[in-house]
XYZ file of C-alpha atoms in Angstrom:
635
model
C 109.668 112.378 130.112
C 111.273 108.944 130.367
C 112.767 106.899 127.532
C 109.661 104.754 127.205
C 107.397 107.801 126.976
C 109.604 109.402 124.359
C 109.586 106.214 122.294
C 105.798 105.972 122.498
C 105.513 109.608 121.454
C 107.757 109.002 118.448
C 105.798 105.922 117.436
C 102.465 107.707 117.776
C 103.684 110.550 115.595
C 104.569 107.986 112.931
C 106.781 107.955 109.908
C 104.170 109.652 107.826
C 103.992 112.852 109.814
C 104.241 115.784 107.473
C 105.440 118.155 110.167
C 108.797 119.816 109.531
C 108.868 118.346 106.021
C 111.498 120.101 103.895
C 111.649 120.102 100.105
C 114.729 121.379 98.281
C 113.694 123.824 95.574
C 115.927 125.567 93.066
C 115.587 128.756 91.111
C 116.227 129.089 87.391
C 119.967 129.455 87.905
C 120.149 126.285 89.947
C 120.604 128.027 93.317
C 118.871 126.564 96.354
C 115.842 128.497 97.570
C 114.878 128.694 101.195
C 112.839 125.522 101.660
C 109.117 125.819 102.186
C 108.075 124.312 105.490
C 105.007 122.175 105.281
C 102.796 122.477 108.335
C 100.177 120.119 109.561
C 96.693 121.056 108.475
C 97.785 123.788 106.064
C 97.712 121.934 102.785
C 100.408 120.473 100.572
C 103.669 122.027 99.455
C 103.020 125.218 97.523
C 103.818 125.425 93.830
C 106.877 127.474 92.914
C 106.169 130.660 90.976
C 106.892 130.667 87.269
C 107.732 133.502 84.958
C 104.178 133.855 83.638
C 100.723 133.816 85.193
C 98.675 130.651 85.082
C 94.965 130.877 84.342
C 93.624 127.734 85.940
C 90.255 126.247 84.955
C 87.625 125.781 87.636
C 88.773 123.529 90.455
C 88.209 119.843 89.901
C 86.905 117.987 92.914
C 88.128 114.407 93.019
C 85.810 111.822 94.506
C 86.996 109.860 97.494
C 88.053 106.268 96.988
C 86.180 103.530 98.814
C 88.005 102.026 101.779
C 90.123 98.949 101.067
C 91.957 96.449 103.192
C 94.452 94.039 101.740
C 95.975 91.189 103.735
C 99.538 91.982 104.721
C 102.153 89.249 104.941
C 103.568 90.768 108.152
C 101.363 92.158 110.877
C 97.860 93.499 110.563
C 96.424 94.947 107.360
C 96.513 98.706 106.967
C 93.135 100.381 106.793
C 92.816 102.727 103.845
C 90.071 105.314 104.009
C 87.544 106.307 106.609
C 84.165 104.916 107.462
C 82.224 102.288 105.585
C 82.639 98.559 105.683
C 85.873 96.864 104.694
C 86.813 93.709 102.855
C 87.188 91.069 105.506
C 86.941 88.089 103.195
C 89.830 86.039 101.840
C 92.026 87.732 99.210
C 90.742 85.524 96.400
C 87.051 86.016 97.181
C 84.841 87.680 94.589
C 83.707 90.343 97.043
C 87.244 91.395 97.930
C 88.377 91.370 94.298
C 85.421 93.498 93.206
C 85.911 96.013 96.000
C 89.632 96.292 95.294
C 88.887 96.874 91.606
C 86.398 99.589 92.446
C 88.962 101.231 94.665
C 91.277 101.426 91.664
C 88.434 103.002 89.643
C 88.253 99.954 87.395
C 85.735 97.108 87.578
C 86.724 94.047 85.576
C 83.544 92.276 84.385
C 83.385 88.549 84.963
C 84.537 86.600 81.943
C 86.465 89.500 80.403
C 88.573 88.171 77.508
C 91.710 90.260 77.786
C 93.154 88.641 74.659
C 90.481 90.424 72.623
C 91.371 93.879 73.903
C 93.894 95.962 71.932
C 96.979 97.125 73.857
C 97.720 100.828 74.187
C 101.240 100.629 72.859
C 103.045 101.019 69.556
C 100.947 102.484 66.758
C 97.756 102.643 68.816
C 99.500 104.647 71.535
C 101.017 107.023 68.978
C 97.569 107.684 67.527
C 96.158 108.397 70.976
C 99.041 110.755 71.774
C 98.215 112.843 68.716
C 94.431 112.716 69.019
C 93.765 114.850 72.098
C 95.074 117.338 74.626
C 96.262 115.851 77.913
C 96.188 117.377 81.331
C 99.707 116.133 82.041
C 102.620 114.880 79.964
C 105.308 113.010 81.914
C 108.697 112.693 80.230
C 110.564 109.720 81.687
C 109.325 106.249 82.566
C 111.472 105.444 85.572
C 110.015 104.939 89.038
C 109.460 108.670 89.680
C 107.752 109.278 86.327
C 105.713 106.089 86.635
C 104.632 107.047 90.142
C 103.593 110.535 89.017
C 101.605 109.118 86.091
C 99.831 106.526 88.255
C 98.943 109.068 90.942
C 97.762 111.685 88.457
C 95.652 109.207 86.498
C 94.047 107.959 89.688
C 93.150 111.581 90.489
C 91.136 111.697 87.269
C 93.638 113.502 85.043
C 94.281 112.687 81.397
C 97.923 111.582 81.409
C 100.512 110.665 78.800
C 103.955 109.264 79.599
C 106.844 108.702 77.206
C 110.395 107.431 77.583
C 113.179 107.561 75.012
C 114.245 104.004 75.878
C 112.639 101.153 77.762
C 110.798 101.862 80.970
C 113.104 101.864 83.975
C 116.194 101.278 81.855
C 118.236 103.895 83.723
C 118.574 104.387 87.454
C 115.311 102.685 88.384
C 116.514 99.158 87.579
C 120.098 99.670 88.752
C 119.375 100.247 92.428
C 120.466 98.243 95.464
C 116.976 96.596 95.425
C 116.263 97.917 98.914
C 113.046 99.281 100.372
C 114.475 100.812 103.506
C 114.632 103.791 105.795
C 118.398 104.144 105.592
C 119.908 103.516 109.008
C 123.078 105.456 108.130
C 121.097 108.651 107.494
C 120.449 108.900 111.232
C 124.202 109.348 111.680
C 124.123 112.072 108.994
C 121.316 113.851 110.834
C 118.655 113.329 108.152
C 115.950 112.182 110.551
C 113.133 113.431 108.328
C 114.243 111.264 105.417
C 114.472 108.177 107.629
C 111.048 108.743 109.160
C 109.433 109.391 105.778
C 111.099 106.383 104.132
C 110.051 104.028 106.928
C 106.472 105.213 106.609
C 106.568 104.558 102.864
C 108.175 101.167 103.445
C 105.268 100.199 105.681
C 102.692 101.287 103.073
C 104.492 99.495 100.234
C 104.707 96.313 102.289
C 101.134 96.241 103.513
C 99.057 98.034 100.890
C 100.749 99.154 97.692
C 102.713 96.096 96.546
C 102.921 93.348 99.205
C 103.828 90.776 96.546
C 106.914 92.753 95.479
C 108.276 93.592 98.944
C 110.150 90.999 101.011
C 110.778 91.822 104.656
C 114.229 90.805 105.814
C 116.260 91.107 109.034
C 119.468 93.110 108.671
C 122.574 92.565 110.811
C 124.946 95.425 111.596
C 128.223 93.686 112.600
C 130.329 95.384 115.263
C 133.995 94.421 115.031
C 136.814 95.391 117.337
C 138.439 98.599 116.098
C 135.337 99.274 113.988
C 133.839 102.754 113.517
C 130.946 102.151 115.943
C 130.514 100.742 119.424
C 127.547 98.748 120.755
C 126.073 101.673 122.726
C 125.945 103.943 119.671
C 124.325 101.298 117.500
C 121.853 100.306 120.203
C 120.692 103.922 120.485
C 120.355 104.208 116.715
C 118.391 100.969 116.506
C 115.963 102.109 119.211
C 115.258 105.329 117.289
C 115.010 103.449 113.975
C 112.613 100.951 115.513
C 110.458 103.749 116.942
C 110.120 105.370 113.531
C 109.413 101.971 111.945
C 106.957 100.955 114.689
C 108.988 97.780 115.014
C 110.285 95.891 118.021
C 113.087 94.274 116.033
C 115.981 96.396 117.282
C 118.455 94.635 119.510
C 121.975 93.257 119.716
C 122.642 89.604 118.865
C 125.603 87.423 119.755
C 128.009 86.316 116.993
C 126.734 82.738 117.322
C 123.080 83.754 116.829
C 124.029 86.014 113.931
C 125.949 83.186 112.235
C 122.777 81.083 112.254
C 121.122 83.718 110.051
C 124.167 84.441 107.888
C 126.299 81.304 107.369
C 128.965 83.354 105.601
C 129.431 85.868 108.420
C 133.078 86.399 109.405
C 133.472 85.837 113.144
C 137.078 87.018 113.638
C 136.968 90.040 115.932
C 133.156 90.174 115.913
C 131.772 91.526 119.207
C 128.043 91.506 118.416
C 125.546 92.442 115.713
C 122.807 95.037 115.747
C 119.551 93.606 114.395
C 116.836 95.595 112.612
C 114.306 95.048 109.818
C 114.122 96.393 106.283
C 113.043 94.940 102.934
C 114.047 94.143 99.352
C 112.206 94.358 96.040
C 112.520 93.817 92.301
C 112.867 97.458 91.278
C 112.021 96.893 87.618
C 108.758 95.161 88.402
C 107.782 97.878 90.888
C 108.225 100.415 88.107
C 106.123 98.316 85.707
C 103.354 97.916 88.296
C 103.034 101.697 88.541
C 102.943 102.037 84.761
C 100.246 99.410 84.556
C 98.254 101.237 87.228
C 98.549 104.404 85.155
C 97.383 102.623 82.011
C 94.489 100.930 83.752
C 93.344 104.385 84.879
C 93.302 105.573 81.246
C 96.828 106.903 80.677
C 98.726 106.519 77.423
C 102.222 105.156 78.026
C 104.835 104.622 75.328
C 108.459 103.552 75.471
C 111.121 104.084 72.808
C 109.572 107.522 72.239
C 112.055 110.391 72.508
C 111.274 114.018 73.254
C 113.537 116.239 71.152
C 111.510 119.453 71.231
C 109.088 121.093 73.626
C 105.813 122.539 72.387
C 105.246 126.129 73.520
C 102.162 128.342 73.459
C 102.593 131.987 74.490
C 106.043 131.139 75.835
C 104.560 128.440 78.071
C 105.544 124.782 77.753
C 102.378 123.100 76.500
C 103.522 119.654 75.393
C 106.313 118.148 73.342
C 107.262 116.728 69.977
C 107.748 112.986 70.394
C 109.705 110.846 67.928
C 108.654 107.188 67.887
C 108.965 104.482 65.241
C 110.131 107.015 62.667
C 107.203 109.376 63.236
C 107.156 112.812 64.833
C 104.043 113.381 66.941
C 103.053 116.639 68.591
C 101.614 115.951 72.040
C 99.547 118.749 73.597
C 99.382 118.994 77.382
C 98.416 121.640 79.930
C 101.388 120.761 82.149
C 104.668 118.912 81.566
C 106.801 117.078 84.111
C 110.430 116.267 83.355
C 111.251 113.091 85.301
C 114.219 111.873 83.279
C 116.587 111.160 86.151
C 120.243 111.609 85.114
C 119.051 113.361 81.923
C 116.929 115.944 83.748
C 119.234 118.863 82.877
C 119.390 117.755 79.230
C 115.601 118.045 78.950
C 115.626 121.329 80.908
C 117.838 122.822 78.196
C 115.077 122.158 75.658
C 113.116 124.749 77.627
C 116.056 127.074 78.325
C 119.317 126.476 76.410
C 121.187 128.588 79.004
C 119.900 126.610 82.004
C 122.574 125.890 84.595
C 122.984 122.405 86.113
C 120.749 121.559 89.045
C 122.130 118.091 89.766
C 125.283 116.028 89.986
C 125.569 112.273 89.585
C 126.936 109.632 91.917
C 127.812 106.212 90.565
C 126.825 103.075 92.444
C 128.172 99.716 91.243
C 126.969 96.283 92.369
C 128.041 92.647 92.144
C 125.798 89.565 92.183
C 127.366 86.305 93.376
C 126.292 82.687 93.438
C 124.990 81.769 96.893
C 125.209 78.063 97.645
C 123.901 78.186 101.225
C 120.826 80.352 101.815
C 120.949 83.385 104.091
C 117.925 84.464 106.134
C 119.298 87.939 106.893
C 121.324 90.663 105.173
C 124.422 92.534 106.305
C 124.944 96.280 106.622
C 128.721 96.665 106.784
C 130.125 99.964 108.154
C 133.394 101.204 106.668
C 133.623 104.587 108.378
C 131.311 107.103 110.018
C 129.628 107.864 106.674
C 129.742 104.896 104.299
C 128.239 101.448 104.571
C 127.945 98.633 102.066
C 125.426 95.792 101.853
C 125.501 92.028 101.429
C 121.902 91.059 100.676
C 120.370 87.705 99.742
C 118.329 88.520 96.634
C 116.709 86.080 94.204
C 118.817 83.193 95.589
C 122.007 85.184 94.969
C 124.182 87.470 97.070
C 123.966 91.144 96.111
C 127.000 93.221 97.114
C 127.454 96.980 96.926
C 127.415 99.763 96.538
C 130.108 102.254 95.565
C 129.521 105.995 95.836
C 131.677 108.213 93.617
C 131.184 111.311 91.481
C 130.294 110.506 87.853
C 130.729 113.039 85.055
C 130.403 110.832 81.965
C 127.515 110.048 79.646
C 124.706 108.470 81.736
C 123.940 105.831 79.117
C 127.535 104.565 79.238
C 127.698 103.828 82.960
C 128.937 100.351 83.904
C 130.786 98.646 86.729
C 134.536 98.661 86.181
C 137.016 95.972 87.224
C 138.416 98.321 89.855
C 134.955 98.876 91.332
C 134.230 95.148 91.384
C 137.508 94.587 93.235
C 136.587 97.366 95.678
C 133.182 95.827 96.351
C 134.634 92.380 97.024
C 137.321 93.842 99.255
C 134.815 95.854 101.301
C 132.511 92.847 101.637
C 135.406 90.801 103.065
C 135.214 92.909 106.222
C 132.158 90.866 107.250
C 131.852 88.007 104.710
C 134.043 84.925 104.639
C 136.541 85.238 101.759
C 135.575 81.792 100.424
C 132.211 83.221 99.323
C 133.827 86.125 97.484
C 135.528 84.125 94.762
C 135.572 85.998 91.493
C 134.430 82.806 89.741
C 131.157 83.040 91.701
C 130.183 86.347 90.052
C 126.914 86.027 88.136
C 126.705 89.616 86.909
C 127.636 93.213 87.661
C 125.773 96.457 87.064
C 125.983 100.163 87.856
C 123.473 102.949 88.270
C 123.493 106.698 88.879
C 122.101 108.507 91.894
C 120.800 111.989 91.216
C 121.973 114.463 93.880
C 121.493 118.234 94.197
C 124.349 120.149 92.610
C 127.033 121.235 95.041
C 130.452 120.441 96.432
C 131.740 117.805 98.804
C 131.834 114.010 98.802
C 128.817 112.317 97.251
C 128.681 109.748 100.066
C 127.830 112.456 102.611
C 125.458 114.402 100.338
C 121.838 114.601 101.445
C 119.447 112.462 99.398
C 117.123 115.378 98.643
C 114.645 115.442 95.790
C 115.255 118.352 93.417
C 112.167 120.235 92.183
C 112.693 122.988 89.602
C 110.207 125.149 87.697
C 111.513 126.545 84.451
C 110.649 129.870 82.857
C 108.140 128.115 80.636
C 106.459 126.349 83.546
C 107.863 122.835 83.097
C 108.379 121.062 86.412
C 111.580 119.026 86.652
C 111.781 116.357 89.351
C 114.907 114.338 90.094
C 116.604 112.424 92.874
C 115.199 110.944 96.047
C 115.020 107.286 96.980
C 113.296 104.295 95.406
C 111.455 103.784 98.698
C 109.918 107.265 98.677
C 108.860 107.426 95.032
C 105.175 107.641 95.960
C 105.735 110.649 98.236
C 107.822 112.348 95.533
C 104.957 111.881 93.067
C 102.455 113.425 95.468
C 104.717 116.409 96.131
C 105.204 116.984 92.398
C 101.460 116.972 91.728
C 100.875 119.277 94.700
C 103.077 121.856 92.970
C 100.871 121.608 89.862
C 97.487 121.771 91.562
C 96.602 125.230 90.271
C 97.466 124.451 86.643
C 95.724 121.071 86.747
C 92.625 122.279 88.565
C 93.036 119.834 91.433
C 91.006 121.085 94.368
C 92.303 118.293 96.569
C 94.768 115.452 96.109
C 94.164 112.135 97.824
C 97.483 111.239 99.462
C 96.380 107.850 100.738
C 98.062 104.682 99.493
C 96.291 102.474 96.959
C 97.063 98.932 95.813
C 98.944 98.469 92.570
C 97.775 95.833 90.067
C 98.623 92.373 91.394
C 98.762 93.519 95.031
C 98.094 90.433 97.168
C 99.781 88.321 99.804
C 102.344 86.342 97.744
C 101.674 83.246 99.828
C 98.049 83.240 98.709
C 99.072 83.759 95.083
C 101.567 80.885 95.278
C 98.914 78.533 96.685
C 96.538 79.320 93.826
C 99.278 78.660 91.273
C 100.188 75.369 92.929
C 96.558 74.211 92.814
C 96.035 75.218 89.190
C 99.411 74.098 87.804
C 100.631 71.270 90.060
C 103.285 70.318 87.511
C 105.240 73.521 88.244
C 108.319 73.395 90.437
C 107.985 75.096 93.802
C 110.680 77.647 92.918
C 108.751 78.635 89.779
C 105.355 79.321 91.306
C 106.893 81.079 94.308
C 108.948 83.215 91.927
C 105.872 84.125 89.875
C 103.817 84.901 92.981
C 106.440 87.339 94.252
C 106.850 89.062 90.882
C 103.261 89.237 89.619
C 101.026 88.662 92.641
C 97.424 88.017 91.653
C 98.370 88.546 87.981
C 100.535 85.405 87.949
C 97.585 83.314 86.785
C 97.168 85.658 83.815
C 100.856 85.163 83.004
C 100.420 81.394 82.809
C 96.952 81.371 81.197
C 98.270 80.842 77.597
C 100.033 77.705 78.821
C 96.688 75.941 79.078
C 96.685 75.792 75.267
C 100.486 75.758 74.892
C 102.028 73.723 77.748
C 105.542 74.394 76.443
C 105.196 77.929 77.801
C 105.636 76.463 81.286
C 109.206 75.487 80.456
C 111.961 77.636 81.991
C 113.766 79.926 79.557
C 116.970 78.602 81.126
C 117.203 75.392 83.166
C 119.072 77.147 85.984
C 116.522 79.932 86.444
C 112.865 80.150 87.556
C 111.663 82.417 84.728
C 109.427 80.582 82.240
C 108.584 81.159 78.583
C 105.101 82.436 79.421
C 106.708 85.473 81.059
C 108.276 86.537 77.768
C 104.900 86.284 76.019
C 103.248 88.247 78.798
C 105.986 90.890 78.707
C 105.397 91.431 75.005
C 101.606 91.477 75.217
C 101.054 93.342 78.468
C 104.274 95.032 79.575
C 105.503 96.954 76.519
C 108.556 94.710 75.912
C 109.787 95.221 72.361
C 113.210 93.586 72.430
C 114.674 90.486 74.094
C 116.802 92.766 76.284
C 113.623 94.319 77.705
C 112.496 90.886 78.878
C 115.810 89.532 80.084
C 117.089 92.624 81.915
C 114.012 94.334 83.322
C 110.995 91.993 83.323
C 112.697 88.785 84.430
C 115.828 88.014 86.453
C 117.724 86.128 83.741
C 120.293 88.799 82.846
C 121.114 89.486 86.495
C 121.529 85.755 87.037
C 124.046 85.658 84.194
C 121.737 83.394 82.183
C 120.927 85.644 79.215
C 123.118 83.817 76.725
C 122.613 83.504 72.979
C 120.313 80.499 73.301
C 117.997 82.355 75.682
C 117.993 85.488 73.509
C 117.142 83.332 70.492
C 114.299 81.654 72.416
C 112.758 85.012 73.369
C 113.090 86.175 69.763
C 111.211 83.077 68.633
C 108.437 83.690 71.156
C 108.089 87.242 69.876
C 108.097 86.194 66.219
C 105.541 83.385 66.550
C 103.064 85.977 67.779
C 104.107 88.802 65.484
C 100.826 88.620 63.581
C 98.593 88.329 66.629
C 96.796 91.254 68.194
C 98.649 91.865 71.445
C 96.559 91.704 74.564
C 95.923 94.633 76.865
C 96.250 94.852 80.583
C 92.518 95.179 81.132
C 92.361 98.579 79.387
C 89.618 99.474 76.913
C 90.963 100.285 73.446
C 88.927 103.466 73.158
C 90.573 106.714 74.283
C 89.977 107.866 77.802
C 87.249 110.492 78.033
């Protein structure tokens, strides 16, 4: 078979092939089990055995979702579903909107006044948590927990999700903001991870959240005396492009590369490998999944800590949740522990003698002012294992990341001066030193990767997802990549099928709330609010999609809500109001750090904090508005 035939065979197999799919599973003592091999046509990954039998109710058959097509900003739309007619009208047509809503199991009647609908948060959510038994309780509101809740709710399950802090406040909003396959993992031999991640990247870009995903060329600079030569990189790019079903995999001259990246250092540069990946706003991706879960009937509540697990006949059957000074017992048939760096802490509520299943790797980042725009990112190799990134993100330059073992308290993680210096020094390999002035730093942050427990350098550790079933039946899920969160959620629910009575689980992608071509959303905003600056309506379109008009709707009665919260940023006052009413924001920090870009831009000063406080207080007596969710409990 020739090279062309092999490439066509790889492309036809696709990134989503489930063949040879390995899942790392641990026993009670934290030792790795022999991985279960998932074979095509033989069902999902099997649930791990627990210490006690499970008496499952009759199997629940989930109805199939109607086919949907959403316009994709790059390439052709992805067809979801089989048979039937598809939405071929424009994204803002009534027919397409209605069909998309039906596909999400929610039809929004024309003229629905969302301001009159009570939000399922705070006291109302606490009452709903205590009023019924749920099929599934998810502990942890990061991207993995949010993805599990959204997928389970869409499958017709009664779901509750709680988080001891704000949603996504840990690892999920401290990532490198990349939706990518991970080119370096090919060198480490993790072909399955790359293929799976590229498949998920394609679905996120075209179907799940096209407004939140920005495709971007990446340059891999090859310097004299560097760790890689052109032939090695060319071969890797061909394989990466085959998995991605992309033709963007080639070598570019230094002059052509400099046109894309004005700050690229040319000294000793031989050529640059070119490939495609994408960026996102990780916090907003997490919120979109939580909103999808709530729209499907889930109860979600932040600042609600689990301190005890509820047990019935030695089986974990819920938890005791402490929120707003109250202790609420939440009953659930199954419990998922998706608390990221705290996963072993919650496991010890089930088994005080539980051994660690994970270790933590710290990744620090630096955001710099970027005076001249870049139209591509850099992947900078430092040795045969490590790379760092220089990525244009939100009109800034994002640098990172470090990769070192972390053994401290997860809540105390932050970027140190030494790590900032390391990041700037490593970036100088490929970025002109003039751009790396310490005075240009807008902000720094650090997050924690969750890795399987073991020895060796964290940089070379496999990015496996850890699944662990405790003696009481609680499923703990940790690790993986931001890009593959949807696949992790599906695998977790597959392990709980017997307990939850799921006869089948629809693994197809579905659009999150707001999913639309951001260009279309920006045009609608420009027509409706012509007084807005271009940077503002483009920013809103990329962060909220089709929901951006809902964000600005109160400004029709209060035009001052169109004013930026800071003159140097694109985030407007209406976003703070929307965050409070629809996105569970309870403190200014929730708005500034995770629902807007102000903190990362270094613009969250005292004046801005005071302005958000005022916006919260002026509406303290108003009934907060819901995200299109009926106030009555889900059936």
